[in-house]
CSV table of C-alpha atoms in Angstrom, one decimal:
chain,number,residue,atom,x,y,z
G,1,UNK,CA,54.8,26.9,43.2
G,2,UNK,CA,52.8,28.7,46.4
G,3,UNK,CA,49.1,27.3,46.4
G,4,UNK,CA,46.1,29.0,46.1
G,5,UNK,CA,43.5,27.1,47.5
G,6,UNK,CA,43.3,27.3,51.6
G,7,UNK,CA,42.4,23.3,53.2
G,8,UNK,CA,39.5,22.6,52.9
G,9,UNK,CA,38.9,22.0,56.8
G,10,UNK,CA,38.6,24.9,58.9
G,11,UNK,CA,38.1,25.9,62.3
G,12,UNK,CA,34.9,26.3,63.4
G,13,UNK,CA,33.8,26.6,66.7
G,14,UNK,CA,31.7,24.4,68.2
G,15,UNK,CA,27.7,26.3,66.6
G,16,UNK,CA,25.6,26.7,69.6
G,17,UNK,CA,23.0,24.3,69.9
G,18,UNK,CA,20.0,25.3,67.5
G,19,UNK,CA,16.5,26.5,68.9
G,20,UNK,CA,13.9,23.8,70.0
G,21,UNK,CA,11.7,22.7,67.9
G,22,UNK,CA,9.1,23.5,70.6
G,23,UNK,CA,8.9,26.2,74.2
G,24,UNK,CA,10.8,24.7,76.7
G,25,UNK,CA,8.2,25.4,79.2
G,26,UNK,CA,5.7,22.8,77.3
G,27,UNK,CA,6.2,20.1,80.4
G,28,UNK,CA,6.7,17.4,77.4
G,29,UNK,CA,9.1,19.9,75.1
G,30,UNK,CA,11.6,17.4,73.6
G,31,UNK,CA,14.7,17.8,73.8
G,32,UNK,CA,17.1,20.1,71.9
G,33,UNK,CA,19.0,18.6,68.9
G,34,UNK,CA,22.5,19.6,70.6
G,35,UNK,CA,21.4,18.0,74.4
G,36,UNK,CA,20.8,18.4,78.0
G,37,UNK,CA,23.7,17.3,80.6
G,38,UNK,CA,23.4,13.5,80.3
G,39,UNK,CA,22.3,12.8,77.1
G,40,UNK,CA,23.3,12.4,73.9
G,41,UNK,CA,22.1,14.7,71.4
G,42,UNK,CA,21.3,14.0,67.9
G,43,UNK,CA,24.4,14.4,66.0
G,44,UNK,CA,26.0,12.4,68.6
G,45,UNK,CA,23.0,9.1,67.5
G,46,UNK,CA,24.5,6.9,65.5
G,47,UNK,CA,24.2,5.5,62.0
G,48,UNK,CA,20.9,3.6,61.7
G,49,UNK,CA,19.3,6.2,64.6
G,50,UNK,CA,15.3,7.3,63.1
G,51,UNK,CA,15.6,11.5,63.0
G,52,UNK,CA,11.2,13.0,64.6
G,53,UNK,CA,9.9,15.5,62.4
G,54,UNK,CA,10.7,18.1,65.2
G,55,UNK,CA,14.7,17.3,65.6
G,56,UNK,CA,14.1,17.1,61.5
G,57,UNK,CA,12.7,21.5,61.1
G,58,UNK,CA,14.9,21.7,64.2
G,59,UNK,CA,17.8,21.0,62.4
G,60,UNK,CA,17.0,22.2,58.9
G,61,UNK,CA,16.2,25.7,60.4
G,62,UNK,CA,19.0,26.1,61.9
G,63,UNK,CA,22.2,25.3,58.7
G,64,UNK,CA,19.6,28.2,57.5
G,65,UNK,CA,20.4,30.6,59.8
G,66,UNK,CA,24.7,29.1,59.5
G,67,UNK,CA,25.8,27.3,57.0
G,68,UNK,CA,28.1,25.7,59.8
G,69,UNK,CA,25.8,24.4,61.7
G,70,UNK,CA,25.6,21.9,59.2
G,71,UNK,CA,29.1,20.3,60.6
G,72,UNK,CA,27.0,19.2,63.8
G,73,UNK,CA,23.9,17.9,62.0
G,74,UNK,CA,23.4,13.9,62.3
G,75,UNK,CA,25.1,11.9,59.4
G,76,UNK,CA,21.2,11.2,58.2
G,77,UNK,CA,21.0,15.3,56.7
G,78,UNK,CA,24.3,15.8,55.5
G,79,UNK,CA,23.6,13.4,52.8
G,80,UNK,CA,20.3,15.4,52.3
G,81,UNK,CA,20.8,17.2,49.2
G,82,UNK,CA,18.5,19.6,49.3
G,83,UNK,CA,19.4,20.9,52.9
G,84,UNK,CA,23.6,20.7,51.9
G,85,UNK,CA,22.5,23.5,48.8
G,86,UNK,CA,20.2,25.4,50.7
G,87,UNK,CA,23.8,25.6,53.7
G,88,UNK,CA,26.2,26.1,49.6
G,89,UNK,CA,24.1,28.7,48.5
G,90,UNK,CA,25.2,31.0,52.0
G,91,UNK,CA,29.0,29.5,51.7
G,92,UNK,CA,31.3,27.7,49.3
G,93,UNK,CA,32.7,25.5,51.8
G,94,UNK,CA,29.5,23.4,52.9
G,95,UNK,CA,30.1,21.1,51.0
G,96,UNK,CA,33.1,20.3,52.9
G,97,UNK,CA,30.8,19.1,56.0
G,98,UNK,CA,28.2,17.1,53.2
G,99,UNK,CA,28.5,13.0,53.3
G,100,UNK,CA,31.1,11.3,51.6
G,101,UNK,CA,28.4,10.0,48.8
G,102,UNK,CA,27.1,14.1,47.7
G,103,UNK,CA,31.0,15.0,48.1
G,104,UNK,CA,31.8,12.8,45.3
G,105,UNK,CA,28.6,13.2,43.0
G,106,UNK,CA,29.3,14.5,40.1
G,107,UNK,CA,25.9,15.7,39.2
G,108,UNK,CA,25.3,17.7,43.0
G,109,UNK,CA,28.5,18.8,42.7
G,110,UNK,CA,28.7,20.7,39.3
G,111,UNK,CA,26.1,22.0,40.8
G,112,UNK,CA,28.3,23.8,44.0
G,113,UNK,CA,30.0,23.8,41.4
G,114,UNK,CA,27.9,26.5,39.2
G,115,UNK,CA,27.7,28.9,42.8
G,116,UNK,CA,30.7,28.7,43.0
G,117,UNK,CA,34.1,27.2,40.9
G,118,UNK,CA,35.9,27.0,43.8
G,119,UNK,CA,33.1,24.2,46.0
G,120,UNK,CA,35.7,21.7,44.0
G,121,UNK,CA,37.6,21.9,45.7
G,122,UNK,CA,36.4,19.9,48.6
G,123,UNK,CA,34.3,17.7,46.1
G,124,UNK,CA,36.1,13.9,45.5
G,125,UNK,CA,39.0,14.4,43.9
G,126,UNK,CA,38.7,11.9,41.6
G,127,UNK,CA,36.0,15.3,40.0
G,128,UNK,CA,39.2,17.7,39.2
G,129,UNK,CA,39.7,14.9,36.2
G,130,UNK,CA,36.0,16.0,35.2
G,131,UNK,CA,36.9,17.9,31.8
G,132,UNK,CA,32.5,19.2,32.0
G,133,UNK,CA,33.3,20.0,36.2
G,134,UNK,CA,36.9,21.4,36.0
G,135,UNK,CA,35.9,23.5,33.3
G,136,UNK,CA,32.4,25.3,34.6
G,137,UNK,CA,34.8,25.8,38.3
G,138,UNK,CA,37.7,27.1,36.3
G,139,UNK,CA,34.9,29.9,34.3
G,140,UNK,CA,33.9,30.6,38.1
G,141,UNK,CA,36.9,30.5,39.5
G,142,UNK,CA,40.8,30.8,37.6
G,143,UNK,CA,42.8,29.3,39.6
G,144,UNK,CA,40.9,25.5,40.1
G,145,UNK,CA,43.9,24.8,37.5
G,146,UNK,CA,46.4,25.0,40.3
G,147,UNK,CA,44.2,21.7,41.4
G,148,UNK,CA,45.1,19.3,39.1
G,149,UNK,CA,48.1,17.1,39.5
G,150,UNK,CA,50.6,17.7,36.7
G,151,UNK,CA,51.6,14.6,37.3
G,152,UNK,CA,48.8,12.5,36.9
G,153,UNK,CA,48.5,11.4,33.0
G,154,UNK,CA,44.7,12.6,33.4
G,155,UNK,CA,46.3,15.8,35.1
G,156,UNK,CA,48.2,15.9,32.0
G,157,UNK,CA,46.0,16.6,29.6
G,158,UNK,CA,44.8,19.0,31.6
G,159,UNK,CA,46.8,21.3,32.0
G,160,UNK,CA,47.1,20.2,27.8
G,161,UNK,CA,43.8,20.8,26.9
G,162,UNK,CA,43.6,24.7,25.3
G,163,UNK,CA,40.2,25.4,25.4
G,164,UNK,CA,40.1,24.7,29.4
G,165,UNK,CA,43.5,26.6,30.2
G,166,UNK,CA,41.8,29.9,27.9
G,167,UNK,CA,39.3,29.8,29.7
G,168,UNK,CA,40.9,29.6,33.2
G,169,UNK,CA,43.6,32.5,32.1
G,170,UNK,CA,40.4,34.8,31.4
G,171,UNK,CA,39.1,34.7,34.5
G,172,UNK,CA,42.0,35.3,36.5
G,173,UNK,CA,45.9,35.2,34.5
G,174,UNK,CA,47.7,33.8,36.7
G,175,UNK,CA,46.0,29.9,35.7
G,176,UNK,CA,49.4,30.1,33.1
G,177,UNK,CA,51.1,29.8,36.2
G,178,UNK,CA,49.7,26.6,36.1
G,179,UNK,CA,49.6,25.0,32.7
G,180,UNK,CA,51.2,22.7,31.0
G,181,UNK,CA,54.1,23.9,29.9
G,182,UNK,CA,53.9,23.5,25.6
G,183,UNK,CA,50.2,26.2,26.1
G,184,UNK,CA,52.4,28.2,28.5
G,185,UNK,CA,55.7,28.7,25.0
G,186,UNK,CA,51.7,28.7,22.3
G,187,UNK,CA,51.2,32.2,21.3
G,188,UNK,CA,47.7,32.5,22.0
G,189,UNK,CA,48.0,31.7,25.4
G,190,UNK,CA,50.1,33.9,25.7
G,191,UNK,CA,49.3,36.5,24.0
G,192,UNK,CA,45.7,36.2,25.9
G,193,UNK,CA,47.4,36.2,29.4
G,194,UNK,CA,49.8,39.6,28.9
G,195,UNK,CA,46.6,40.9,27.3
G,196,UNK,CA,44.8,41.1,30.6
G,197,UNK,CA,47.9,41.5,32.9
G,198,UNK,CA,51.4,42.5,31.6
G,199,UNK,CA,52.6,40.1,35.4
G,200,UNK,CA,51.3,36.7,32.9
G,201,UNK,CA,54.3,37.7,31.1
G,202,UNK,CA,56.8,35.7,33.7
G,203,UNK,CA,55.1,32.5,32.9
G,204,UNK,CA,55.3,32.4,29.5
G,205,UNK,CA,57.9,30.0,27.1
G,206,UNK,CA,61.5,32.2,27.6
G,207,UNK,CA,61.2,32.2,23.9
G,208,UNK,CA,57.6,34.1,24.0
G,209,UNK,CA,59.8,36.5,26.4
G,210,UNK,CA,61.9,36.8,23.2
G,211,UNK,CA,58.5,37.9,21.0
G,212,UNK,CA,58.9,41.8,19.9
G,213,UNK,CA,55.0,41.4,19.8
G,214,UNK,CA,54.2,40.3,24.0
G,215,UNK,CA,56.8,42.1,24.6
G,216,UNK,CA,55.3,45.5,24.1
G,217,UNK,CA,51.8,44.1,24.6
G,218,UNK,CA,52.7,43.9,28.7
G,219,UNK,CA,55.3,46.8,28.3
G,220,UNK,CA,52.2,49.7,27.0
G,221,UNK,CA,50.8,47.8,30.2
G,222,UNK,CA,54.1,49.2,32.5
G,223,UNK,CA,57.7,49.8,32.2
G,224,UNK,CA,58.3,46.6,34.4
G,225,UNK,CA,57.9,44.0,31.9
G,226,UNK,CA,61.0,44.8,30.5
G,227,UNK,CA,62.9,43.2,33.0
G,228,UNK,CA,61.8,39.4,32.1
G,229,UNK,CA,62.4,40.7,28.8
G,230,UNK,CA,66.3,38.8,27.7
G,231,UNK,CA,69.1,41.0,28.4
G,232,UNK,CA,69.5,42.4,24.6
G,233,UNK,CA,66.5,43.5,24.5
G,234,UNK,CA,66.5,45.2,28.0
G,235,UNK,CA,69.4,47.6,26.0
G,236,UNK,CA,67.4,47.8,23.4
G,237,UNK,CA,67.1,52.1,23.3
G,238,UNK,CA,63.3,52.4,22.1
G,239,UNK,CA,62.0,50.3,24.5
G,240,UNK,CA,63.6,50.9,27.1
G,241,UNK,CA,62.0,54.7,26.3
G,242,UNK,CA,58.7,53.2,25.8
G,243,UNK,CA,59.1,51.6,29.2
G,244,UNK,CA,60.1,55.1,30.7
G,245,UNK,CA,56.4,56.7,29.1
G,246,UNK,CA,55.4,53.8,30.8
G,247,UNK,CA,56.5,55.0,34.4
G,248,UNK,CA,59.7,53.3,35.0
G,249,UNK,CA,63.1,54.6,34.7
G,250,UNK,CA,65.6,51.5,34.0
G,251,UNK,CA,69.9,51.9,33.5
G,252,UNK,CA,72.0,52.1,30.9
G,253,UNK,CA,73.0,48.0,31.0
G,254,UNK,CA,69.3,46.9,31.5
G,255,UNK,CA,70.0,44.8,34.3
G,256,UNK,CA,71.5,45.4,37.1
G,257,UNK,CA,69.0,47.7,38.7
G,258,UNK,CA,65.3,49.0,38.3
G,259,UNK,CA,63.3,52.1,39.6
G,260,UNK,CA,59.7,52.4,40.0
G,261,UNK,CA,59.2,55.7,39.5
G,262,UNK,CA,54.9,55.7,38.9
G,263,UNK,CA,53.3,58.2,40.9
G,264,UNK,CA,51.2,56.2,41.9
G,265,UNK,CA,53.3,54.3,43.7
G,266,UNK,CA,55.8,55.0,46.5
G,267,UNK,CA,59.3,54.5,45.5
G,268,UNK,CA,61.0,50.9,44.8
G,269,UNK,CA,64.6,49.8,44.1
G,270,UNK,CA,64.2,46.3,43.0
G,271,UNK,CA,67.0,44.0,42.5
G,272,UNK,CA,67.7,42.0,41.7
G,273,UNK,CA,64.3,42.2,38.5
G,274,UNK,CA,64.2,38.9,38.7
G,275,UNK,CA,63.2,39.0,41.6
G,276,UNK,CA,60.3,40.4,41.5
G,277,UNK,CA,59.4,40.4,45.8
G,278,UNK,CA,57.9,43.7,45.4
G,279,UNK,CA,54.8,43.0,43.9
G,280,UNK,CA,54.0,39.4,44.5
G,281,UNK,CA,50.2,38.3,45.3
G,282,UNK,CA,49.8,35.9,48.1
G,283,UNK,CA,46.8,34.7,45.4
G,284,UNK,CA,45.0,32.5,48.5
G,285,UNK,CA,40.9,32.6,48.6
G,286,UNK,CA,38.8,34.7,50.9
């Protein structure tokens, strides 16, 4: 399975120094947060160092203008709930620059996830197994389900949670790929996914691929769905006819060669039919 989330850590170019709170023309102007040559900036201070009100306000203003500045703020401000949330409202990735305590705070991460489900990937890994938080995440981004490790007992339990998986599928049918095999063999779950997109049929159990009703739901969307059916169904005259009506030509033996005839796309030969390389999408978060 290809990853659906990019690495949380991002390469951010060192931001320009936040503007000084006092004009540099003033003879007693304080040093800006970025500092000057030979002087330490507030972001490099020790953890116990206190910031002046002017410094705090300067950093706050910088983050309000550009969330990536959160990466460079002093440690005290990375734990500032209001400041981090202001950055989070600009971009879900801001959470990665928050303090470790904030990223492990379930209530705070839940707020971030309600803004964008992808934010769960930037929180503490343990929170991915909090059902309430994960449910909220998949409602905003169905592929958050991919973050759950099926090798863990709690992860397997979540991937078998029918309500959770259906919520994820309703947001993005690709989530079916990450559900437990038990749910991939569940007809209700399969029907939900195939109803959204015929391509979901490739993730259902082999038994459900033989379900004529489900196959016809998929064929009503695209004749290509026939190539996921068992061989005896691929040569079925009625199903072949339905596939052709949906815009695809399937040769008589049903498996050697499938030719796309959809006028909205250029002709494409797919061989072998099980490869589906032409229409695989790279599900990366943008």
